[in-house]
Tab-separated table of C-alpha atoms and ligand atoms in Angstrom:
chain	number	residue	atom	x	y	z
A	1	MET	CA	0.008	0.002	0.149
A	2	SER	CA	1.316	3.410	-0.758
A	3	TYR	CA	0.600	6.693	1.036
A	4	GLU	CA	1.694	8.791	-1.987
A	5	PRO	CA	0.000	12.294	-1.636
A	6	THR	CA	-2.261	13.210	-4.754
A	7	ASN	CA	-1.675	16.853	-4.609
A	8	TYR	CA	1.887	18.439	-4.508
A	9	LEU	CA	0.986	20.822	-1.982
A	10	ASP	CA	0.766	17.922	0.322
A	11	ASN	CA	4.182	16.535	-0.823
A	12	SER	CA	6.126	17.390	2.627
A	13	ILE	CA	9.438	15.784	3.751
A	14	MET	CA	7.845	14.981	7.113
A	15	LYS	CA	5.295	12.867	5.545
A	16	ALA	CA	7.945	11.024	3.387
A	17	GLU	CA	10.063	10.549	6.694
A	18	GLU	CA	7.052	8.964	8.531
A	19	TYR	CA	6.330	6.733	5.638
A	20	LEU	CA	9.851	5.597	5.285
A	21	LYS	CA	10.048	4.739	9.041
A	22	ARG	CA	7.026	2.667	8.685
A	23	VAL	CA	8.415	0.516	5.728
A	24	LYS	CA	12.056	0.237	6.605
A	25	PRO	CA	11.896	-2.770	8.916
A	26	VAL	CA	10.483	-4.581	5.954
A	27	ALA	CA	13.382	-3.559	3.584
A	28	ASP	CA	15.719	-4.288	6.263
A	29	GLU	CA	14.637	-7.919	6.453
A	30	SER	CA	15.466	-8.493	2.831
A	31	ARG	CA	18.401	-10.858	2.128
A	32	TRP	CA	19.318	-8.871	-0.953
A	33	LYS	CA	19.666	-5.501	0.745
A	34	PRO	CA	23.463	-4.681	0.438
A	35	LYS	CA	25.547	-4.395	3.543
A	36	TYR	CA	28.355	-2.229	2.147
A	37	HIS	CA	26.630	-0.716	-0.884
A	38	VAL	CA	24.451	2.064	0.196
A	39	SER	CA	20.811	2.186	-0.787
A	40	ALA	CA	17.703	4.121	0.410
A	41	PRO	CA	16.288	3.235	3.906
A	42	ALA	CA	13.261	2.030	1.973
A	43	ASN	CA	11.619	2.147	-1.444
A	44	TRP	CA	13.273	3.782	-4.706
A	45	LEU	CA	16.863	5.009	-4.985
A	46	SER	CA	18.513	6.105	-8.445
A	47	ASP	CA	20.858	8.652	-9.654
A	48	PRO	CA	23.414	9.902	-7.258
A	49	ASN	CA	22.914	13.692	-6.856
A	50	GLY	CA	24.755	16.446	-5.044
A	51	PHE	CA	27.858	14.451	-4.408
A	52	SER	CA	29.820	17.140	-2.429
A	53	ALA	CA	32.239	17.958	0.448
A	54	TYR	CA	30.770	20.417	3.129
A	55	LYS	CA	31.864	21.239	6.515
A	56	GLY	CA	34.172	18.306	6.860
A	57	ASP	CA	31.745	15.655	5.576
A	58	TYR	CA	30.916	14.299	2.173
A	59	HIS	CA	27.225	14.456	1.220
A	60	LEU	CA	25.593	12.188	-1.094
A	61	PHE	CA	21.975	12.838	-2.250
A	62	TYR	CA	20.035	10.594	-4.594
A	63	GLN	CA	16.855	10.328	-6.661
A	64	HIS	CA	14.436	8.973	-4.351
A	65	HIS	CA	10.622	7.928	-4.349
A	66	PRO	CA	9.869	7.373	-0.789
A	67	TYR	CA	6.336	5.776	-1.581
A	68	ALA	CA	7.094	2.968	-3.585
A	69	PRO	CA	9.922	0.730	-4.779
A	70	GLU	CA	9.712	1.989	-8.231
A	71	TRP	CA	10.592	5.321	-10.277
A	72	GLY	CA	7.915	8.033	-9.451
A	73	ASN	CA	7.650	11.562	-8.279
A	74	MET	CA	11.068	12.341	-7.386
A	75	PHE	CA	12.347	13.687	-3.980
A	76	TRP	CA	16.056	13.979	-2.959
A	77	GLY	CA	17.134	11.294	-0.409
A	78	HIS	CA	20.326	12.282	1.570
A	79	MET	CA	23.239	10.640	3.345
A	80	LYS	CA	26.693	11.658	4.568
A	81	SER	CA	29.988	10.319	5.474
A	82	ASN	CA	33.278	11.280	6.788
A	83	ASP	CA	35.323	9.029	4.809
A	84	LEU	CA	33.270	8.098	1.733
A	85	VAL	CA	32.925	4.421	3.067
A	86	ARG	CA	30.795	4.615	6.284
A	87	TRP	CA	27.526	6.389	5.942
A	88	GLU	CA	24.576	7.668	7.833
A	89	HIS	CA	21.066	8.415	6.584
A	90	LEU	CA	19.743	11.994	6.836
A	91	PRO	CA	16.346	13.158	6.438
A	92	VAL	CA	14.982	13.595	2.815
A	93	ALA	CA	16.330	16.907	1.517
A	94	LEU	CA	13.994	17.988	-1.206
A	95	ALA	CA	10.301	17.236	-1.985
A	96	PRO	CA	8.426	17.982	-5.217
A	97	ASP	CA	6.216	20.523	-3.447
A	98	GLN	CA	6.315	23.834	-5.725
A	99	GLU	CA	4.558	24.424	-8.741
A	100	TYR	CA	7.864	24.486	-10.861
A	101	ASP	CA	8.962	20.888	-9.570
A	102	LYS	CA	5.763	19.354	-8.780
A	103	ASP	CA	6.220	16.197	-10.779
A	104	GLY	CA	9.771	15.566	-9.624
A	105	CYS	CA	12.993	17.244	-8.217
A	106	PHE	CA	15.291	15.690	-10.835
A	107	SER	CA	19.024	15.142	-10.660
A	108	GLY	CA	21.581	17.741	-10.020
A	109	SER	CA	24.423	18.694	-8.046
A	110	ALA	CA	25.784	20.560	-4.981
A	111	ILE	CA	28.330	23.247	-4.142
A	112	GLU	CA	29.432	25.092	-1.128
A	113	LYS	CA	29.392	28.976	-1.281
A	114	ASP	CA	29.977	31.441	1.529
A	115	GLY	CA	29.640	28.473	4.236
A	116	LYS	CA	26.279	27.373	2.739
A	117	LEU	CA	25.476	24.320	0.740
A	118	TYR	CA	23.696	25.002	-2.567
A	119	LEU	CA	21.674	22.239	-4.445
A	120	LEU	CA	21.112	22.886	-8.018
A	121	TYR	CA	18.486	20.598	-9.386
A	122	THR	CA	15.948	20.301	-12.374
A	123	GLY	CA	12.379	20.957	-11.547
A	124	ASN	CA	10.198	18.828	-13.747
A	125	VAL	CA	6.562	19.237	-14.704
A	126	TRP	CA	4.466	17.110	-16.965
A	127	THR	CA	2.202	19.050	-19.290
A	128	GLY	CA	0.475	16.208	-20.969
A	129	SER	CA	0.258	12.261	-20.799
A	130	ASP	CA	2.971	11.754	-23.392
A	131	TRP	CA	5.928	12.263	-21.052
A	132	SER	CA	8.497	11.870	-23.702
A	133	GLN	CA	7.394	15.256	-25.184
A	134	GLU	CA	4.980	16.807	-22.938
A	135	LEU	CA	7.148	18.184	-20.096
A	136	LEU	CA	8.634	21.355	-18.910
A	137	GLN	CA	12.176	21.358	-17.164
A	138	VAL	CA	13.502	24.170	-15.389
A	139	GLN	CA	16.732	24.720	-13.323
A	140	CYS	CA	16.247	25.581	-9.719
A	141	ALA	CA	18.304	25.817	-6.451
A	142	ALA	CA	17.824	25.239	-2.561
A	143	VAL	CA	20.208	26.284	0.041
A	144	SER	CA	21.266	25.148	3.653
A	145	GLU	CA	23.319	26.313	6.477
A	146	ASP	CA	23.450	22.994	8.384
A	147	GLY	CA	23.724	20.608	5.379
A	148	ILE	CA	20.539	19.076	6.585
A	149	THR	CA	17.564	21.309	6.089
A	150	PHE	CA	17.101	22.889	2.659
A	151	THR	CA	15.151	25.922	1.715
A	152	LYS	CA	14.089	26.486	-2.031
A	153	LEU	CA	15.152	29.888	-3.337
A	154	GLU	CA	12.615	32.541	-3.975
A	155	GLN	CA	14.226	33.174	-7.461
A	156	ASN	CA	13.544	29.713	-8.579
A	157	PRO	CA	13.563	28.784	-11.333
A	158	LEU	CA	16.927	30.178	-12.086
A	159	ILE	CA	16.717	29.175	-15.679
A	160	ASP	CA	13.235	28.709	-16.911
A	161	VAL	CA	13.804	28.037	-20.758
A	162	ALA	CA	16.022	26.172	-22.806
A	163	PRO	CA	18.422	28.281	-25.116
A	164	GLU	CA	17.146	28.898	-28.692
A	165	GLY	CA	18.886	26.935	-31.526
A	166	ASN	CA	19.063	23.318	-32.348
A	167	ILE	CA	18.119	22.485	-28.664
A	168	HIS	CA	15.098	20.586	-27.577
A	169	PRO	CA	12.868	23.084	-25.467
A	170	TYR	CA	12.099	20.606	-22.739
A	171	HIS	CA	14.505	17.947	-22.351
A	172	PHE	CA	16.918	19.928	-20.333
A	173	ARG	CA	18.218	18.607	-17.222
A	174	ASP	CA	20.799	17.358	-14.501
A	175	PRO	CA	22.911	20.582	-13.776
A	176	LYS	CA	26.471	19.698	-12.719
A	177	ILE	CA	28.100	22.800	-11.258
A	178	TRP	CA	31.653	23.506	-10.422
A	179	GLN	CA	33.985	26.576	-9.589
A	180	GLN	CA	36.846	27.843	-11.571
A	181	GLY	CA	38.412	30.976	-10.188
A	182	HIS	CA	35.661	33.359	-9.672
A	183	GLN	CA	33.293	31.811	-12.043
A	184	TYR	CA	30.733	29.251	-11.716
A	185	TYR	CA	30.086	26.602	-14.525
A	186	MET	CA	27.243	24.274	-15.247
A	187	VAL	CA	26.749	21.677	-17.696
A	188	LEU	CA	23.297	20.365	-18.620
A	189	GLY	CA	22.025	17.091	-20.153
A	190	SER	CA	20.390	17.931	-23.410
A	191	ARG	CA	19.101	16.759	-26.864
A	192	SER	CA	19.066	18.577	-30.227
A	193	GLN	CA	15.773	18.937	-32.015
A	194	ASP	CA	17.001	16.250	-34.348
A	195	ASP	CA	17.472	13.824	-31.469
A	196	ARG	CA	21.152	13.805	-30.687
A	197	GLY	CA	22.504	13.807	-27.273
A	198	GLN	CA	24.343	17.095	-26.279
A	199	VAL	CA	25.738	18.924	-23.175
A	200	LEU	CA	25.044	22.579	-22.583
A	201	LEU	CA	27.416	24.878	-20.846
A	202	TYR	CA	26.329	27.824	-18.859
A	203	LYS	CA	28.303	30.331	-16.634
A	204	SER	CA	27.530	32.512	-13.674
A	205	SER	CA	29.338	34.782	-11.229
A	206	ASP	CA	26.880	34.153	-8.215
A	207	LEU	CA	25.183	30.850	-8.709
A	208	LEU	CA	21.955	32.786	-9.314
A	209	ASP	CA	22.348	34.361	-12.733
A	210	TRP	CA	23.202	31.887	-15.463
A	211	GLU	CA	24.396	32.829	-18.988
A	212	PHE	CA	24.175	30.269	-21.714
A	213	VAL	CA	27.605	29.874	-23.292
A	214	ASN	CA	27.424	27.100	-25.828
A	215	VAL	CA	26.542	23.590	-26.950
A	216	LEU	CA	29.615	22.237	-25.548
A	217	ALA	CA	29.569	18.653	-27.022
A	218	GLN	CA	27.104	16.887	-29.321
A	219	GLY	CA	26.882	13.237	-30.420
A	220	ASP	CA	26.056	11.527	-33.658
A	221	GLU	CA	23.277	9.090	-33.993
A	222	ARG	CA	25.580	6.349	-32.694
A	223	LEU	CA	25.633	8.018	-29.343
A	224	GLY	CA	21.898	8.064	-28.741
A	225	PHE	CA	19.175	10.740	-28.606
A	226	MET	CA	19.541	12.284	-25.162
A	227	TRP	CA	22.574	12.797	-22.872
A	228	GLU	CA	21.624	12.621	-19.336
A	229	CYS	CA	23.650	13.505	-16.150
A	230	PRO	CA	26.836	14.998	-17.595
A	231	ASP	CA	29.902	15.694	-15.318
A	232	LEU	CA	32.989	17.594	-16.422
A	233	PHE	CA	36.231	17.801	-14.575
A	234	GLU	CA	40.160	18.049	-14.976
A	235	LEU	CA	42.196	15.159	-14.393
A	236	ASN	CA	45.863	14.805	-14.997
A	237	HIS	CA	45.885	18.011	-17.160
A	238	GLN	CA	43.254	16.812	-19.558
A	239	HIS	CA	39.523	16.977	-19.164
A	240	VAL	CA	36.942	14.197	-18.816
A	241	LEU	CA	33.295	14.602	-19.877
A	242	ILE	CA	30.973	11.930	-18.329
A	243	ILE	CA	27.713	11.308	-20.111
A	244	SER	CA	24.908	8.956	-19.759
A	245	PRO	CA	23.371	8.609	-23.229
A	246	GLU	CA	19.846	7.252	-23.792
A	247	GLY	CA	19.217	5.337	-27.035
A	248	MET	CA	22.645	3.723	-28.015
A	249	GLN	CA	22.097	0.607	-30.204
A	250	PRO	CA	24.120	-2.493	-29.492
A	251	GLU	CA	27.199	-2.995	-31.473
A	252	GLY	CA	28.816	-6.501	-31.271
A	253	ASP	CA	29.341	-7.283	-27.570
A	254	PHE	CA	28.682	-3.678	-26.335
A	255	TYR	CA	25.938	-1.342	-25.396
A	256	HIS	CA	23.375	-4.024	-24.705
A	257	ASN	CA	21.891	-2.058	-21.692
A	258	LYS	CA	18.886	0.163	-22.207
A	259	SER	CA	20.977	3.144	-21.147
A	260	GLN	CA	24.844	3.407	-20.526
A	261	SER	CA	27.294	5.633	-18.992
A	262	GLY	CA	30.700	6.479	-20.609
A	263	TYR	CA	33.206	9.299	-21.080
A	264	LEU	CA	35.044	11.652	-23.525
A	265	ILE	CA	38.660	12.670	-22.912
A	266	GLY	CA	39.461	16.000	-24.196
A	267	HIS	CA	40.314	19.669	-23.732
A	268	PHE	CA	37.756	22.067	-22.357
A	269	ASP	CA	38.432	25.717	-23.256
A	270	GLU	CA	36.144	27.821	-20.922
A	271	MET	CA	36.849	31.053	-22.862
A	272	GLN	CA	35.391	29.447	-26.054
A	273	GLY	CA	33.028	27.189	-24.395
A	274	SER	CA	34.420	24.358	-26.441
A	275	PHE	CA	35.502	20.734	-25.584
A	276	LYS	CA	37.630	18.881	-28.473
A	277	HIS	CA	37.497	15.284	-27.604
A	278	HIS	CA	38.382	11.793	-28.474
A	279	ASP	CA	36.024	8.771	-28.852
A	280	PHE	CA	33.305	7.619	-26.338
A	281	HIS	CA	34.367	4.713	-24.086
A	282	LEU	CA	32.199	2.813	-21.453
A	283	LEU	CA	32.760	3.474	-17.819
A	284	ASP	CA	31.573	0.034	-16.918
A	285	TYR	CA	30.820	-3.126	-19.100
A	286	GLY	CA	28.389	-4.846	-16.732
A	287	PHE	CA	24.425	-4.794	-16.606
A	288	ASN	CA	23.796	-2.108	-14.132
A	289	PHE	CA	25.700	1.047	-13.947
A	290	TYR	CA	24.043	4.478	-14.702
A	291	ALA	CA	24.336	8.320	-14.101
A	292	PRO	CA	27.424	8.413	-12.020
A	293	GLN	CA	28.432	11.615	-10.256
A	294	THR	CA	31.951	12.580	-9.031
A	295	VAL	CA	33.442	14.740	-6.349
A	296	LEU	CA	36.914	16.170	-5.748
A	297	ASP	CA	37.820	14.743	-2.164
A	298	ARG	CA	39.888	16.500	0.479
A	299	GLN	CA	43.015	14.835	-0.860
A	300	GLY	CA	42.460	15.982	-4.396
A	301	ARG	CA	41.178	12.633	-5.787
A	302	ARG	CA	38.357	12.389	-8.294
A	303	VAL	CA	35.756	10.017	-6.710
A	304	MET	CA	32.712	8.578	-8.632
A	305	ILE	CA	29.709	6.991	-7.480
A	306	GLY	CA	27.272	5.416	-9.990
A	307	TRP	CA	23.715	4.006	-9.577
A	308	MET	CA	23.525	0.143	-10.083
A	309	SER	CA	20.721	0.982	-12.519
A	310	LEU	CA	17.681	-1.164	-12.676
A	311	TRP	CA	15.809	-0.001	-15.943
A	312	ASP	CA	15.921	-3.335	-17.568
A	313	GLY	CA	13.635	-6.222	-16.308
A	314	ASP	CA	12.153	-7.108	-13.024
A	315	LYS	CA	13.488	-6.154	-9.807
A	316	PRO	CA	12.847	-8.838	-7.268
A	317	GLU	CA	13.776	-6.551	-4.128
A	318	GLU	CA	10.574	-4.586	-4.933
A	319	ALA	CA	8.700	-7.374	-3.070
A	320	HIS	CA	10.801	-6.314	-0.079
A	321	GLN	CA	9.798	-2.477	-0.284
A	322	TRP	CA	13.108	-1.503	-1.613
A	323	ALA	CA	14.804	-0.834	-4.971
A	324	GLY	CA	18.230	0.438	-5.927
A	325	ALA	CA	21.863	0.483	-4.678
A	326	MET	CA	24.959	2.776	-5.378
A	327	THR	CA	28.412	1.259	-6.559
A	328	ILE	CA	31.182	1.517	-3.959
A	329	PRO	CA	33.226	4.764	-4.429
A	330	ARG	CA	35.720	4.327	-7.339
A	331	MET	CA	38.780	6.473	-7.695
A	332	LEU	CA	39.274	7.831	-11.248
A	333	THR	CA	42.760	8.079	-12.746
A	334	LEU	CA	44.125	8.498	-16.323
A	335	LYS	CA	46.531	6.531	-18.243
A	336	GLY	CA	46.986	8.081	-21.597
A	337	GLU	CA	43.378	8.179	-22.993
A	338	GLN	CA	42.021	5.332	-20.789
A	339	LEU	CA	40.138	6.157	-17.574
A	340	TYR	CA	40.876	3.520	-14.779
A	341	SER	CA	38.340	3.168	-12.010
A	342	THR	CA	39.807	1.519	-8.817
A	343	PRO	CA	37.995	1.056	-5.504
A	344	LEU	CA	38.692	3.856	-3.170
A	345	PRO	CA	41.517	2.670	-0.971
A	346	GLU	CA	39.564	3.339	2.111
A	347	MET	CA	37.180	0.568	1.246
A	348	GLU	CA	39.802	-1.775	2.746
A	349	SER	CA	38.752	-0.367	6.233
A	350	LEU	CA	35.542	-2.592	5.711
A	351	ARG	CA	37.732	-5.627	5.603
A	352	LYS	CA	37.269	-8.206	8.193
A	353	GLU	CA	38.621	-11.828	8.686
A	354	ARG	CA	40.687	-12.922	5.685
A	355	VAL	CA	41.294	-16.313	4.256
A	356	SER	CA	43.999	-16.725	1.783
A	357	HIS	CA	45.248	-19.514	-0.735
A	358	THR	CA	48.336	-19.704	-3.048
A	359	ASN	CA	49.471	-21.247	-6.170
A	360	ILE	CA	46.473	-23.556	-7.223
A	361	THR	CA	46.477	-24.970	-10.807
A	362	LEU	CA	42.892	-24.214	-12.215
A	363	ASP	CA	42.415	-27.539	-13.919
A	364	GLN	CA	38.989	-28.690	-12.646
A	365	GLU	CA	36.119	-27.301	-10.727
A	366	GLN	CA	37.015	-26.772	-7.086
A	367	ALA	CA	35.952	-24.993	-3.943
A	368	LEU	CA	38.611	-23.656	-1.681
A	369	ASP	CA	38.553	-23.908	2.128
A	370	GLY	CA	36.703	-20.860	3.813
A	371	VAL	CA	35.862	-19.138	0.376
A	372	ARG	CA	32.322	-18.706	0.303
A	373	GLY	CA	29.916	-15.784	1.353
A	374	ASN	CA	27.307	-13.085	0.627
A	375	SER	CA	29.118	-9.932	1.649
A	376	ILE	CA	32.730	-10.333	0.803
A	377	GLU	CA	35.710	-9.110	-1.258
A	378	LEU	CA	37.868	-11.420	-3.390
A	379	GLU	CA	41.379	-10.490	-4.563
A	380	LEU	CA	42.995	-12.656	-7.137
A	381	ALA	CA	46.154	-12.738	-9.268
A	382	VAL	CA	46.095	-15.511	-11.910
A	383	GLN	CA	49.165	-16.402	-14.021
A	384	ALA	CA	47.817	-17.501	-17.458
A	385	GLU	CA	48.537	-17.932	-20.986
A	386	ALA	CA	47.058	-15.611	-23.701
A	387	ASN	CA	44.650	-18.209	-24.767
A	388	SER	CA	43.782	-19.595	-21.367
A	389	VAL	CA	40.154	-20.053	-20.147
A	390	PHE	CA	39.540	-19.959	-16.553
A	391	GLY	CA	37.288	-18.131	-13.896
A	392	LEU	CA	35.077	-18.597	-10.953
A	393	LYS	CA	31.572	-19.232	-10.191
A	394	ILE	CA	29.799	-17.229	-7.260
A	395	GLY	CA	26.536	-17.482	-5.805
A	396	CYS	CA	26.437	-21.331	-6.202
A	397	SER	CA	23.825	-23.424	-4.678
A	398	ALA	CA	24.727	-26.824	-3.172
A	399	ASP	CA	23.202	-28.685	-6.187
A	400	SER	CA	24.818	-26.305	-8.761
A	401	SER	CA	21.587	-25.292	-10.210
A	402	GLU	CA	22.384	-21.668	-9.335
A	403	GLU	CA	25.632	-19.975	-10.348
A	404	THR	CA	26.810	-16.690	-11.729
A	405	LEU	CA	29.823	-17.218	-14.057
A	406	LEU	CA	32.825	-14.962	-14.416
A	407	THR	CA	35.156	-16.180	-17.088
A	408	PHE	CA	38.299	-14.828	-18.576
A	409	ASN	CA	38.323	-16.019	-22.204
A	410	GLY	CA	41.695	-15.717	-23.751
A	411	PRO	CA	40.971	-16.610	-27.383
A	412	GLU	CA	38.058	-14.113	-27.228
A	413	GLY	CA	40.031	-11.424	-25.401
A	414	LYS	CA	37.077	-10.907	-23.050
A	415	PHE	CA	36.031	-11.180	-19.711
A	416	ILE	CA	32.691	-12.674	-19.456
A	417	LEU	CA	29.928	-12.046	-16.881
A	418	ASP	CA	27.029	-14.565	-17.235
A	419	ARG	CA	23.855	-14.246	-15.181
A	420	THR	CA	21.993	-16.857	-16.940
A	421	HIS	CA	21.638	-19.082	-13.957
A	422	SER	CA	22.112	-16.481	-11.263
A	423	GLY	CA	18.748	-17.003	-9.702
A	424	GLU	CA	15.790	-14.724	-9.600
A	425	GLY	CA	15.744	-11.620	-12.042
A	426	VAL	CA	16.925	-11.036	-15.649
A	427	GLY	CA	19.766	-13.129	-16.844
A	428	GLY	CA	22.015	-12.258	-19.795
A	429	ILE	CA	25.702	-12.044	-20.715
A	430	ARG	CA	27.911	-9.041	-20.718
A	431	LYS	CA	31.602	-9.019	-22.037
A	432	ALA	CA	34.441	-6.580	-21.515
A	433	PRO	CA	37.558	-6.316	-23.684
A	434	VAL	CA	40.396	-7.612	-21.315
A	435	HIS	CA	44.120	-8.846	-22.011
A	436	LEU	CA	46.525	-10.374	-19.581
A	437	GLN	CA	49.095	-7.872	-18.144
A	438	ASP	CA	52.606	-9.468	-18.403
A	439	GLY	CA	50.991	-12.815	-18.266
A	440	ARG	CA	48.615	-12.119	-15.452
A	441	LEU	CA	45.037	-11.196	-14.621
A	442	PHE	CA	44.102	-9.220	-11.629
A	443	LEU	CA	40.721	-9.149	-10.196
A	444	ARG	CA	38.937	-7.472	-7.115
A	445	ILE	CA	35.501	-8.619	-6.872
A	446	PHE	CA	32.961	-7.223	-4.569
A	447	ILE	CA	30.064	-9.402	-3.725
A	448	ASP	CA	27.288	-7.931	-1.592
A	449	ASN	CA	24.024	-9.981	-1.389
A	450	SER	CA	22.532	-8.667	-4.639
A	451	CYS	CA	25.443	-6.501	-5.874
A	452	ILE	CA	28.620	-7.563	-7.594
A	453	GLU	CA	31.425	-5.310	-8.759
A	454	ILE	CA	34.440	-6.747	-10.727
A	455	PHE	CA	37.474	-4.483	-11.085
A	456	ILE	CA	39.804	-6.180	-13.772
A	457	ASN	CA	43.563	-5.373	-14.058
A	458	ASP	CA	43.544	-2.494	-11.546
A	459	GLY	CA	40.585	-0.838	-12.749
A	460	GLU	CA	41.392	-0.797	-16.514
A	461	GLN	CA	37.758	-2.317	-16.965
A	462	VAL	CA	34.867	-2.749	-14.453
A	463	MET	CA	31.677	-4.694	-14.455
A	464	SER	CA	28.894	-4.102	-12.166
A	465	ALA	CA	25.590	-6.123	-11.910
A	466	ARG	CA	22.706	-6.885	-9.561
A	467	PHE	CA	21.848	-10.582	-9.165
A	468	TYR	CA	19.465	-12.292	-6.989
A	469	PRO	CA	20.775	-15.696	-5.662
A	470	GLY	CA	18.637	-17.980	-3.570
A	471	GLU	CA	18.795	-18.144	0.233
A	472	ASN	CA	21.725	-20.598	0.559
A	473	SER	CA	23.708	-19.889	-2.740
A	474	ASP	CA	26.780	-18.345	-1.332
A	475	GLY	CA	29.362	-21.134	-2.775
A	476	ILE	CA	32.403	-20.163	-4.825
A	477	VAL	CA	33.982	-22.543	-7.309
A	478	PHE	CA	37.046	-22.074	-9.258
A	479	PHE	CA	37.707	-23.522	-12.799
A	480	GLY	CA	40.144	-23.679	-15.704
A	481	ASP	CA	41.681	-25.650	-18.582
A	482	GLY	CA	44.832	-26.471	-16.673
A	483	SER	CA	46.937	-23.572	-18.128
A	484	ALA	CA	46.523	-21.031	-15.505
A	485	VAL	CA	47.660	-20.804	-11.836
A	486	LEU	CA	45.696	-19.108	-9.040
A	487	GLU	CA	48.760	-17.409	-7.703
A	488	LYS	CA	47.108	-15.550	-4.944
A	489	LEU	CA	43.668	-15.508	-3.548
A	490	ASN	CA	42.407	-13.383	-0.522
A	491	LYS	CA	38.906	-13.380	0.688
A	492	TRP	CA	37.695	-11.017	3.349
A	493	GLU	CA	34.223	-10.891	5.088
A	494	MET	CA	33.054	-7.251	4.768
A	495	ASP	CA	31.720	-4.919	7.496
A	496	SER	CA	28.649	-2.821	7.203
A	497	CYS	CA	29.021	0.618	5.583
A	498	TRP	CA	26.215	2.018	7.948
A	499	LEU	CA	27.490	4.003	11.160
B	1	FRU	C1	18.659	9.473	-15.204
B	1	FRU	C2	17.393	10.425	-15.075
B	1	FRU	C3	17.969	12.079	-15.317
B	1	FRU	C4	16.521	12.570	-14.417
B	1	FRU	C5	16.407	11.581	-13.212
B	1	FRU	C6	14.885	11.457	-12.973
B	1	FRU	O1	18.527	8.325	-14.579
B	1	FRU	O2	16.650	10.186	-16.207
B	1	FRU	O3	18.054	12.454	-16.312
B	1	FRU	O4	17.069	14.002	-13.759
B	1	FRU	O5	16.754	10.370	-13.784
B	1	FRU	O6	14.585	10.517	-12.106
């Protein structure tokens, strides 16, 4: 049963909080609720929003529908952390309670100015029943002095129409802002009138008055019809533009998800409002990764969190009154034109008991003593030949009817994630292009009840997936064709990320 208000004037944070309190115990009982991947207290979570540093803490907001485990009228949920690893929930930050955002406080970002935390977000209003065309999106702000309670600005909406030109008048959302010198910049997700994804650049000297600069980047038809949730930042003297294109078509083994997120490496010229860039690359080759957002942390590292997206197929956790989880924080680095994503080193502080094995020839299916579990991290170094085939099965049931397969296939030059027999939920196969590094494959695998993240070769490729194994399916089995040796395996039980 849902208590969703029928009128936007009734959409209060207090009501949402009361409802969440009531349903949280149901969500907490779910064996699929992750232990160290953050999720909402209950009901729907999607895009990370407002990922920022403020008064010594990191704040992470998210697209949140407090009244049901499905996408709906969006609020902003809120949590904070001191180290980006251990989190606590804070009250819902934004409710769609104004005429200009009554059908959703859509995605956006946050920035500190004069000791206050500003949220910039998209107010969404449906103007008809065809939500693909009949909508109005405007850019708005809210401000807080304590990082907990936010007040929407009287000047809202700050940007009430899309610029003229070959720019869709209504699909105009997800402001990501940053400061450069005395100037604030904003990138916005957009589409052209002829259905190409694009990013718009704005600038402002006070966060309130925004001037349109340029269409910063635009795709061809290969790159979909709309670019959502852009993020632009400098990394190692180059610039990275992250985009989440909707509508890309499968090409060979890639782009099989409904929507995917990737990046363009290039040079941003703020004077010209231009961004010259190289080709699009995926940020993640798994099934579930979308709308990531980054923050520059206290140590100057660029840290990214993404939504383990749930657009495709059923969501078995719905039955338990929750839906959606974030990835662990990933640190981004550049090697040439390749972006590497590695687990934030502080994730190691969640490690508990360790089990280790060394030098095991992978020639048959074998379980290893003490290596199983639902909330664990695995670290592997495998010595292999270029045409070796080996891997591991996780989430195995005792009768082997359930398993999730992770295979290095040397002849194909791919790492393959196979969910066909994972349990409940949608199956399918995803592949990442992978080669051995000096005759070795390095893996870090994070398994957390219904979340898997696989970091391959120190973050050269990443694959993320949701999966729904049965109650006792926590077995792990290694396999190979005899040509590979598991030189090192470490397994840690993982602690909860909740304070
Ligand atoms: C991406 C997205 C954003 C939008 C939000 C609405 O998942 O579609 O473009 O702001 O979700 O929930």
